[in-house]
Coordinates of C-alpha atoms in Angstrom, one line a residue:
M103 CA -59.5 -3.8 -55.1
L104 CA -63.2 -4.1 -56.9
L105 CA -66.6 -3.9 -55.4
S106 CA -69.3 -5.2 -56.3
L107 CA -71.8 -2.6 -58.2
N108 CA -75.1 -4.5 -59.2
N109 CA -73.9 -7.0 -59.9
R110 CA -70.7 -5.7 -61.5
R111 CA -66.8 -5.2 -60.8
V112 CA -66.2 -2.1 -60.1
Y113 CA -61.6 -1.5 -59.2
F114 CA -60.9 1.4 -56.8
D115 CA -57.6 2.9 -54.6
L116 CA -58.3 3.6 -51.2
A117 CA -55.6 4.6 -49.8
G118 CA -54.8 7.2 -46.5
P119 CA -55.9 6.9 -42.6
Q120 CA -59.3 5.3 -42.4
N121 CA -60.9 8.8 -40.6
A122 CA -59.6 11.5 -42.8
P123 CA -61.0 13.3 -44.7
V124 CA -61.1 11.6 -48.2
V125 CA -60.2 13.2 -51.7
C126 CA -62.6 11.2 -54.0
F127 CA -61.3 10.8 -57.9
T128 CA -62.8 10.6 -61.5
H129 CA -60.5 10.3 -64.2
S130 CA -60.7 11.5 -67.9
L131 CA -62.0 9.7 -71.1
N132 CA -60.2 6.1 -71.9
S133 CA -57.8 7.1 -68.8
D134 CA -58.2 4.8 -65.5
G135 CA -57.1 6.3 -61.6
G136 CA -53.7 6.3 -62.7
M137 CA -53.5 9.1 -64.4
W138 CA -53.4 11.4 -60.5
V139 CA -50.6 9.8 -59.3
E140 CA -48.6 13.3 -59.6
Q141 CA -51.5 14.0 -56.8
M142 CA -50.9 11.0 -54.0
V143 CA -47.7 11.8 -52.5
P144 CA -48.7 15.8 -51.5
L145 CA -52.6 14.2 -50.3
L146 CA -51.1 11.2 -48.2
A147 CA -48.3 13.8 -47.0
A148 CA -50.9 16.5 -46.3
G149 CA -53.2 13.1 -43.8
Y150 CA -56.2 12.7 -46.9
R151 CA -58.1 9.5 -47.8
V152 CA -57.6 9.4 -51.6
L153 CA -60.2 7.2 -53.3
R154 CA -59.9 6.6 -57.0
L155 CA -62.5 5.4 -58.7
D156 CA -62.2 3.6 -62.5
M157 CA -65.5 4.3 -65.1
R158 CA -67.4 1.2 -66.6
G159 CA -65.0 -0.4 -68.6
H160 CA -62.3 2.0 -68.0
G161 CA -58.9 0.5 -66.1
G162 CA -60.3 -2.6 -63.9
S163 CA -64.1 -1.8 -63.8
E164 CA -66.2 -3.5 -65.9
A165 CA -68.2 -2.2 -68.5
V166 CA -71.9 -2.1 -69.1
P167 CA -73.5 -2.6 -72.6
G168 CA -75.2 -0.1 -73.9
D169 CA -75.1 3.6 -74.5
Y170 CA -74.3 6.0 -70.8
T171 CA -75.8 8.9 -69.1
M172 CA -74.0 11.2 -67.5
D173 CA -76.3 10.6 -64.5
A174 CA -76.3 7.5 -64.6
L175 CA -71.8 7.3 -64.1
A176 CA -72.8 9.9 -60.9
A177 CA -75.0 7.3 -59.8
D178 CA -72.1 5.0 -60.4
V179 CA -69.9 7.2 -57.7
K180 CA -72.4 7.6 -55.4
G181 CA -73.2 3.7 -55.3
A182 CA -69.4 3.1 -54.6
L183 CA -69.4 5.4 -52.0
D184 CA -72.2 3.7 -50.4
V185 CA -70.4 0.4 -50.3
L186 CA -67.2 1.3 -48.6
D187 CA -69.1 3.8 -46.5
I188 CA -68.3 7.0 -46.8
K189 CA -70.4 9.8 -46.0
K190 CA -68.8 13.0 -47.8
V191 CA -65.4 13.8 -50.2
H192 CA -63.8 16.2 -51.4
F193 CA -64.8 15.6 -55.2
I194 CA -62.2 16.1 -58.0
G195 CA -63.2 15.7 -61.4
L196 CA -60.9 16.1 -65.0
S197 CA -63.1 15.9 -68.4
I198 CA -66.0 13.2 -68.0
G199 CA -64.9 13.1 -64.4
G200 CA -65.9 16.8 -64.7
M201 CA -68.8 16.3 -65.6
I202 CA -70.1 13.1 -63.7
G203 CA -68.2 16.4 -61.1
Q204 CA -71.2 18.6 -61.6
G205 CA -73.8 15.4 -62.3
F206 CA -72.8 13.9 -59.1
A207 CA -73.1 18.1 -57.1
L208 CA -76.7 18.5 -58.6
A209 CA -77.7 14.7 -57.1
N210 CA -76.6 14.7 -53.8
P211 CA -75.2 18.0 -52.2
G212 CA -74.9 16.3 -48.8
A213 CA -72.1 14.6 -49.9
L214 CA -69.3 17.3 -50.9
A215 CA -67.2 18.9 -48.8
S216 CA -65.6 20.7 -51.4
L217 CA -65.7 20.2 -55.5
T218 CA -62.8 20.5 -58.2
L219 CA -63.6 20.3 -61.9
C220 CA -60.8 20.3 -64.1
D221 CA -60.7 20.8 -67.9
T222 CA -64.4 19.9 -68.6
Q223 CA -67.4 21.0 -70.2
P224 CA -71.0 22.5 -68.3
S225 CA -73.1 20.2 -71.3
T226 CA -72.0 18.5 -75.3
P227 CA -69.5 20.7 -76.7
P228 CA -71.4 22.5 -79.0
G229 CA -71.2 20.8 -82.7
S230 CA -69.5 17.6 -81.5
A231 CA -71.8 15.5 -82.0
G232 CA -70.7 14.1 -85.8
T233 CA -67.0 13.8 -84.6
W234 CA -68.5 11.3 -81.4
E235 CA -70.3 9.4 -83.6
E236 CA -67.2 9.2 -86.4
R237 CA -64.7 8.4 -82.4
K238 CA -67.4 5.8 -81.6
A239 CA -67.7 3.6 -85.0
T240 CA -63.3 4.0 -84.8
V241 CA -63.3 2.5 -81.4
R242 CA -66.3 -0.8 -82.3
S243 CA -64.5 -1.6 -85.6
K244 CA -60.8 -0.6 -84.4
G245 CA -60.3 -0.4 -80.4
L246 CA -58.2 2.5 -78.4
A247 CA -55.7 1.6 -80.1
A248 CA -56.8 3.1 -83.2
L249 CA -57.2 7.4 -82.0
A250 CA -54.0 6.7 -79.0
D251 CA -51.6 9.0 -80.9
A252 CA -55.0 11.4 -81.4
T253 CA -56.0 12.1 -78.0
M254 CA -52.3 12.4 -76.7
Q255 CA -51.8 14.9 -79.2
R256 CA -54.9 17.1 -77.2
W257 CA -53.9 16.6 -74.3
F258 CA -50.4 17.0 -73.9
T259 CA -47.3 19.2 -75.2
D260 CA -44.7 18.2 -77.7
E261 CA -42.5 19.6 -74.9
F262 CA -44.0 17.0 -72.6
R263 CA -43.5 14.0 -74.8
N264 CA -39.4 14.9 -74.9
V265 CA -38.9 15.6 -71.1
N266 CA -41.5 12.7 -70.0
P267 CA -41.2 9.5 -72.2
V268 CA -41.7 7.5 -69.7
R269 CA -44.8 9.0 -68.4
W270 CA -45.8 9.8 -72.1
R271 CA -45.8 6.0 -72.7
E272 CA -47.8 4.6 -69.4
I273 CA -50.8 7.1 -70.5
R274 CA -51.0 5.9 -74.3
D275 CA -50.9 2.7 -72.9
T276 CA -53.5 3.2 -71.1
I277 CA -55.1 4.7 -73.9
S278 CA -54.9 1.6 -75.8
G279 CA -56.4 -0.8 -73.1
T280 CA -59.4 1.3 -72.6
T281 CA -62.6 -1.2 -73.5
P282 CA -64.3 0.0 -76.7
E283 CA -67.8 -0.8 -75.4
G284 CA -66.7 1.5 -72.0
S285 CA -65.3 4.3 -74.2
A286 CA -68.2 4.2 -76.7
G287 CA -70.2 4.1 -74.3
C288 CA -68.8 7.0 -72.5
M289 CA -68.8 9.1 -75.5
S290 CA -72.8 9.1 -75.3
A291 CA -72.3 10.2 -72.2
I292 CA -70.7 13.5 -73.3
Q293 CA -72.9 13.5 -76.4
H294 CA -76.5 14.1 -74.5
F295 CA -75.8 15.6 -71.1
D296 CA -76.6 19.9 -70.3
Y297 CA -76.0 20.7 -66.3
L298 CA -75.6 24.2 -67.7
D299 CA -78.7 25.6 -66.9
R300 CA -78.7 24.0 -63.5
L301 CA -74.9 25.1 -62.0
N302 CA -76.4 28.0 -60.3
T303 CA -78.2 25.6 -57.8
I304 CA -74.5 24.0 -56.9
K305 CA -73.9 25.4 -53.1
V306 CA -70.5 23.6 -52.4
P307 CA -67.2 25.6 -52.6
T308 CA -66.1 25.4 -56.2
L309 CA -62.8 25.3 -58.2
V310 CA -62.4 25.2 -61.5
I311 CA -58.9 24.4 -62.7
C312 CA -58.2 24.4 -66.8
G313 CA -54.8 24.8 -68.8
D314 CA -54.4 27.1 -70.9
Q315 CA -53.8 24.9 -74.1
D316 CA -56.9 23.1 -74.0
E317 CA -58.4 23.0 -77.1
G318 CA -61.5 20.3 -76.1
T319 CA -61.9 21.3 -73.0
P320 CA -61.0 25.6 -73.5
P321 CA -60.6 27.8 -70.8
E322 CA -63.8 29.8 -71.8
R323 CA -65.6 27.1 -71.7
N324 CA -64.3 26.5 -67.9
K325 CA -64.5 29.8 -67.1
L326 CA -68.1 29.5 -67.7
I327 CA -69.1 27.0 -65.5
A328 CA -67.0 28.8 -62.4
S329 CA -69.1 31.8 -63.2
K330 CA -72.3 30.0 -62.9
I331 CA -71.9 28.3 -59.6
P332 CA -72.0 30.9 -57.0
G333 CA -69.4 31.5 -55.5
G334 CA -67.1 29.5 -58.0
R335 CA -63.2 29.8 -58.4
Y336 CA -61.2 29.8 -61.9
E337 CA -57.7 29.2 -61.6
E338 CA -55.2 28.5 -65.1
I339 CA -52.2 26.8 -65.6
A340 CA -49.9 27.4 -68.2
K341 CA -48.3 25.7 -71.0
A342 CA -51.0 23.0 -70.2
R343 CA -52.9 21.3 -72.5
H344 CA -56.2 18.6 -71.4
L345 CA -54.5 16.9 -68.5
P346 CA -52.5 19.7 -66.2
N347 CA -52.0 17.5 -63.4
V348 CA -49.8 15.5 -65.0
E349 CA -47.9 18.2 -67.7
R350 CA -48.1 20.7 -64.2
P351 CA -47.7 18.8 -61.4
E352 CA -45.9 21.3 -59.5
Q353 CA -49.0 24.1 -60.7
F354 CA -51.4 22.1 -60.6
N355 CA -50.9 20.8 -57.1
R356 CA -50.7 23.7 -55.2
I357 CA -53.7 25.0 -56.2
M358 CA -55.3 21.5 -55.2
M359 CA -54.0 22.2 -51.6
S360 CA -54.6 25.5 -50.8
W361 CA -57.9 24.6 -52.2
L362 CA -58.2 21.7 -50.0
G363 CA -56.9 23.2 -47.2
S364 CA -59.1 26.2 -47.0
N365 CA -62.4 23.4 -47.4
R366 CA -60.9 21.2 -44.9

C-alpha cells in the first residue's frame, strides 16, 4: 500500500486487528519490509497489528534526491504514523532501522510503548568514512548489484545459504533492486550521525538484540547502546550475523514475543 508524505510515495504494509497494539518495523540498508516476513506469523497470531515501512528509495518507496540525515529518516516514520493515525507503537528496527529507532525515540518519546534495536550502531562506526564513500561511488556508478554478493556475505553465515537458498536469493534480489539514490542517501545518514551521548535520556523500555557473528554492527557496540539507555537489556543470538531475525527466526521470535508480551 502507498501513502503520500511530502508529495512522495511511501510504501507500507499494515496487517492485523485495527484496535490492537501496533508493532512498527524499520529495515536494514538495501532491504525492505520483506526482511520481517519471519516475524509476521507469531505477531499476528498473538493479536498484534504490524506495520512495515520501506525507507526512501527502498522497496516500494520513492527516493529523495541528495544526502539524507538520520533525523530526517526518523521524521519519515513519524510522518507515516501521523498519516495512518497511529499514536503509539512498539518500534523494532535493525541496522539503519535501529539507528532510525534511536532518532525516533529521542524525538518522539510519547509515541513509543517499547523500543527494540537490532544489530545497529549508536553513532557513525569509527573509521568507516572512507568505506562508505567507496560504497556510495560504487552504487552510483554500477548499481546495487555490484555490492550484492559482498553484502550477503556480511549478512549471513555460509550455513544459511546452504540451508535456505530460496530465502537467500530472495534477499539478494532485494539488495539488487534498491535504488542507487536511496541507498547512497541512506549511506550518508550513517556516515554523519551520533546519538551516543543522548541515549541516557531515553526512558522507554528498550531491548537490544545482536547476532554473535555480526562484524559490521558488532556485539560490543550493541552492548554499549544497552548500557547507555536506563534499564536497557541486551540479548545475543548465537550463530548469526547481521540479520538474526531471518537467519535464526525461532530464537529471535522467542525473544521478541517475550519482550513485547512483558510491555503490552
